[in-house]
């Protein structure tokens, strides 16, 4: 059976100024196109969400990767997670410094864990020092970014990436890299990527909670 390839992305729940709205929408749409292209070329749902989130990490207007907010020390620390709905495998990274695409590192953690080869690959992703990135970060940025996808085989995946809240304490880890809070995916249930105040999301394991509601027949189109 062939399924209709689908991807949904979000650039965060934060209110965006009217003057900046087009920039944010352009970034999110470009990420969706990039992820969908992966699907149409036979890529997996995991490939697609990583591609889409990577695109948003590369967009300095969004709060992930290059556009991440600064900690109280004026540094960048990023979190990310990837979940494979077919196998329930997952990978996550948190409080990373000098990392341009944390979602790709999370993918490596999921696929290969900590081998010598993986450590060499991880090092390649630390392309920019915190000082170099901090100098190019705009003052107005959006919130956590994420994506969910279904590939032609019906497999689901979810990914979430963030730079965290503005002026956070160094080492602070929010909901994004936490399985069941920042993201969740299960082929038998659905795929979820969350955004919002991490401390509150973690209290209820929001992504998994949504999954439980889907299992009970909850319709996303009718929240009542």
Short mmCIF file of C-alpha atoms in Angstrom, two decimals:
data_model
loop_
_atom_site.label_atom_id
_atom_site.label_comp_id
_atom_site.label_asym_id
_atom_site.label_seq_id
_atom_site.Cartn_x
_atom_site.Cartn_y
_atom_site.Cartn_z
CA UNK A 1 0.00 0.00 0.00
CA UNK A 2 1.24 3.47 -0.91
CA UNK A 3 0.44 6.43 1.31
CA UNK A 4 0.25 10.11 0.42
CA UNK A 5 3.50 11.72 1.51
CA UNK A 6 2.80 14.56 3.93
CA UNK A 7 4.81 17.01 5.99
CA UNK A 8 3.73 19.68 8.47
CA UNK A 9 6.15 22.21 9.95
CA UNK A 10 5.90 24.92 12.58
CA UNK A 11 8.09 27.90 13.37
CA UNK A 12 6.87 28.38 16.93
CA UNK A 13 3.90 29.71 18.86
CA UNK A 14 5.26 33.17 19.60
CA UNK A 15 3.38 36.27 18.40
CA UNK A 16 5.09 37.71 15.33
CA UNK A 17 5.11 41.42 14.47
CA UNK A 18 3.20 42.28 11.31
CA UNK A 19 6.33 43.71 9.71
CA UNK A 20 8.21 40.44 10.25
CA UNK A 21 5.42 38.01 9.41
CA UNK A 22 6.40 37.52 5.77
CA UNK A 23 9.98 36.64 6.75
CA UNK A 24 8.83 34.00 9.22
CA UNK A 25 6.26 32.55 6.83
CA UNK A 26 8.79 32.41 4.01
CA UNK A 27 11.20 30.50 6.23
CA UNK A 28 8.59 27.98 7.33
CA UNK A 29 7.27 27.48 3.79
CA UNK A 30 10.79 26.94 2.47
CA UNK A 31 11.38 24.31 5.15
CA UNK A 32 8.14 22.54 4.26
CA UNK A 33 9.11 22.49 0.59
CA UNK A 34 12.52 21.08 1.42
CA UNK A 35 11.06 18.31 3.55
CA UNK A 36 8.40 17.49 0.98
CA UNK A 37 11.01 17.28 -1.78
CA UNK A 38 12.79 14.61 0.26
CA UNK A 39 9.55 12.64 0.50
CA UNK A 40 8.75 12.90 -3.22
CA UNK A 41 12.21 11.56 -4.01
CA UNK A 42 11.62 8.45 -1.94
CA UNK A 43 13.13 9.62 1.33
CA UNK A 44 11.87 8.43 4.68
CA UNK A 45 9.77 10.42 7.13
CA UNK A 46 12.86 10.76 9.32
CA UNK A 47 14.86 12.11 6.38
CA UNK A 48 12.10 14.62 5.69
CA UNK A 49 11.70 16.03 9.20
CA UNK A 50 15.47 16.35 9.62
CA UNK A 51 15.72 18.19 6.30
CA UNK A 52 12.84 20.53 7.17
CA UNK A 53 14.09 21.33 10.66
CA UNK A 54 17.64 21.78 9.36
CA UNK A 55 16.31 24.38 6.93
CA UNK A 56 14.70 26.27 9.81
CA UNK A 57 17.89 26.01 11.84
CA UNK A 58 19.69 27.66 8.91
CA UNK A 59 17.15 30.52 8.87
CA UNK A 60 18.36 33.25 11.23
CA UNK A 61 14.83 34.61 11.73
CA UNK A 62 13.75 31.49 13.65
CA UNK A 63 14.75 30.44 17.16
CA UNK A 64 16.83 27.38 16.31
CA UNK A 65 20.35 26.81 15.04
CA UNK A 66 21.67 30.04 13.55
CA UNK A 67 18.81 32.16 14.93
CA UNK A 68 18.94 30.89 18.50
CA UNK A 69 18.43 33.23 21.43
CA UNK A 70 21.27 33.94 23.80
CA UNK A 71 21.73 32.74 27.36
CA UNK A 72 22.38 35.12 30.25
CA UNK A 73 26.08 34.87 29.36
CA UNK A 74 25.46 35.90 25.77
CA UNK A 75 26.11 32.40 24.43
CA UNK A 76 24.09 30.03 22.27
CA UNK A 77 22.97 26.65 23.64
CA UNK A 78 20.70 24.50 21.48
CA UNK A 79 18.48 21.44 21.97
CA UNK A 80 16.96 19.03 19.43
CA UNK A 81 15.21 15.68 19.13
CA UNK A 82 14.26 13.18 16.40
CA UNK A 83 11.82 10.28 16.78
CA UNK A 84 11.15 7.45 14.30
CA UNK A 85 7.52 6.39 14.49
CA UNK A 86 8.19 3.04 12.82
CA UNK A 87 10.79 1.76 15.29
CA UNK A 88 10.17 4.18 18.18
CA UNK A 89 13.90 4.88 18.10
CA UNK A 90 14.91 8.39 19.12
CA UNK A 91 17.92 10.64 19.50
CA UNK A 92 18.32 13.92 21.33
CA UNK A 93 20.97 16.49 22.20
CA UNK A 94 20.81 19.36 24.66
CA UNK A 95 22.71 22.47 25.78
CA UNK A 96 25.11 22.22 22.83
CA UNK A 97 27.35 25.18 22.04
CA UNK A 98 28.72 26.11 18.64
CA UNK A 99 26.43 23.71 16.78
CA UNK A 100 24.76 24.90 13.58
CA UNK A 101 22.34 21.98 13.08
CA UNK A 102 21.56 20.14 16.32
CA UNK A 103 18.75 18.14 14.70
CA UNK A 104 21.37 16.42 12.54
CA UNK A 105 23.34 15.50 15.63
CA UNK A 106 20.19 14.10 17.20
CA UNK A 107 19.76 11.97 14.07
CA UNK A 108 23.31 10.65 14.45
CA UNK A 109 22.67 9.81 18.09
CA UNK A 110 19.56 7.88 17.06
CA UNK A 111 21.21 6.04 14.18
CA UNK A 112 24.71 5.35 15.44
CA UNK A 113 25.05 6.39 19.07
CA UNK A 114 28.56 7.10 20.39
CA UNK A 115 31.07 5.25 18.20
CA UNK A 116 34.47 6.60 17.14
CA UNK A 117 33.14 7.29 13.67
CA UNK A 118 30.14 9.11 15.05
CA UNK A 119 32.30 11.30 17.27
CA UNK A 120 34.25 12.37 14.19
CA UNK A 121 31.01 13.13 12.35
CA UNK A 122 29.67 15.06 15.32
CA UNK A 123 32.79 17.20 15.37
CA UNK A 124 32.16 18.25 11.77
CA UNK A 125 28.86 19.80 12.82
CA UNK A 126 30.50 22.19 15.26
CA UNK A 127 31.20 24.59 12.43
CA UNK A 128 30.76 27.89 14.18
CA UNK A 129 32.00 29.13 17.53
CA UNK A 130 29.53 30.72 19.92
CA UNK A 131 31.08 34.14 19.38
CA UNK A 132 30.78 33.90 15.60
CA UNK A 133 27.15 32.91 15.80
CA UNK A 134 26.21 35.40 18.47
CA UNK A 135 27.37 38.31 16.32
CA UNK A 136 24.94 37.42 13.54
CA UNK A 137 21.84 36.72 15.62
CA UNK A 138 18.95 39.22 15.24
CA UNK A 139 17.23 40.63 18.31
CA UNK A 140 13.75 39.61 17.21
CA UNK A 141 13.38 35.87 16.74
CA UNK A 142 10.55 33.39 16.84
CA UNK A 143 10.07 30.28 18.96
CA UNK A 144 10.90 26.57 18.83
CA UNK A 145 10.68 24.95 15.38
CA UNK A 146 9.55 21.46 14.46
CA UNK A 147 8.16 19.11 11.84
CA UNK A 148 6.12 15.92 11.53
CA UNK A 149 5.93 13.78 8.39
CA UNK A 150 4.49 10.64 6.84
CA UNK A 151 6.33 8.98 3.98
CA UNK A 152 5.02 6.87 1.10
CA UNK A 153 5.19 3.74 3.27
CA UNK A 154 3.03 5.22 6.01
CA UNK A 155 5.90 5.67 8.43
CA UNK A 156 5.76 8.69 10.74
CA UNK A 157 8.48 10.85 12.27
CA UNK A 158 8.79 14.01 14.35
CA UNK A 159 11.59 16.46 15.06
CA UNK A 160 11.92 19.58 17.20
CA UNK A 161 14.76 22.09 17.59
CA UNK A 162 15.21 25.22 19.69
CA UNK A 163 17.61 27.78 21.04
CA UNK A 164 15.53 28.02 24.22
CA UNK A 165 14.11 31.05 25.98
CA UNK A 166 15.79 34.43 25.87
CA UNK A 167 18.44 35.00 28.57
CA UNK A 168 18.04 31.49 29.97
CA UNK A 169 20.42 30.18 32.61
CA UNK A 170 23.41 28.42 31.02
CA UNK A 171 22.73 24.69 30.90
CA UNK A 172 18.96 25.11 31.04
CA UNK A 173 17.23 22.32 29.13
CA UNK A 174 13.61 22.72 28.16
CA UNK A 175 11.04 20.33 26.74
CA UNK A 176 12.32 20.12 23.17
CA UNK A 177 14.90 17.30 23.59
CA UNK A 178 12.73 15.31 26.02
CA UNK A 179 10.96 12.27 24.54
CA UNK A 180 7.22 12.66 25.02
CA UNK A 181 7.48 16.36 25.81
CA UNK A 182 9.13 18.04 22.82
CA UNK A 183 8.17 15.38 20.30
CA UNK A 184 6.54 11.99 19.92
CA UNK A 185 5.92 9.63 17.00
CA UNK A 186 4.34 6.20 16.69
CA UNK A 187 3.04 4.72 13.44
CA UNK A 188 0.01 3.32 15.25
CA UNK A 189 -0.90 6.67 16.81
CA UNK A 190 0.48 9.81 15.14
CA UNK A 191 3.34 12.30 15.25
CA UNK A 192 3.64 15.40 17.43
CA UNK A 193 6.07 18.33 17.72
CA UNK A 194 5.42 20.87 20.46
CA UNK A 195 6.22 24.52 21.07
CA UNK A 196 5.58 26.81 24.02
CA UNK A 197 6.78 27.25 27.58
CA UNK A 198 8.99 24.22 28.17
CA UNK A 199 8.57 24.01 31.93
CA UNK A 200 4.79 23.64 31.56
CA UNK A 201 5.03 21.26 28.60
CA UNK A 202 7.31 18.93 30.58
CA UNK A 203 4.92 18.81 33.54
CA UNK A 204 2.31 17.01 31.44
CA UNK A 205 4.56 15.35 28.80
CA UNK A 206 2.46 17.21 26.25
CA UNK A 207 3.54 15.41 23.06
CA UNK A 208 2.77 12.00 24.55
CA UNK A 209 -0.45 13.34 26.06
CA UNK A 210 -1.60 14.38 22.60
CA UNK A 211 -0.67 10.90 21.37
CA UNK A 212 -2.85 9.35 24.06
CA UNK A 213 -5.76 11.53 23.00
CA UNK A 214 -5.28 10.45 19.40
CA UNK A 215 -5.36 6.82 20.53
CA UNK A 216 -8.72 7.54 22.14
CA UNK A 217 -10.13 8.93 18.90
CA UNK A 218 -9.51 12.65 19.46
CA UNK A 219 -9.73 14.62 16.23
CA UNK A 220 -7.06 17.29 15.77
CA UNK A 221 -9.43 19.29 13.57
CA UNK A 222 -12.02 19.47 16.31
CA UNK A 223 -10.34 20.25 19.63
CA UNK A 224 -13.67 19.96 21.43
#
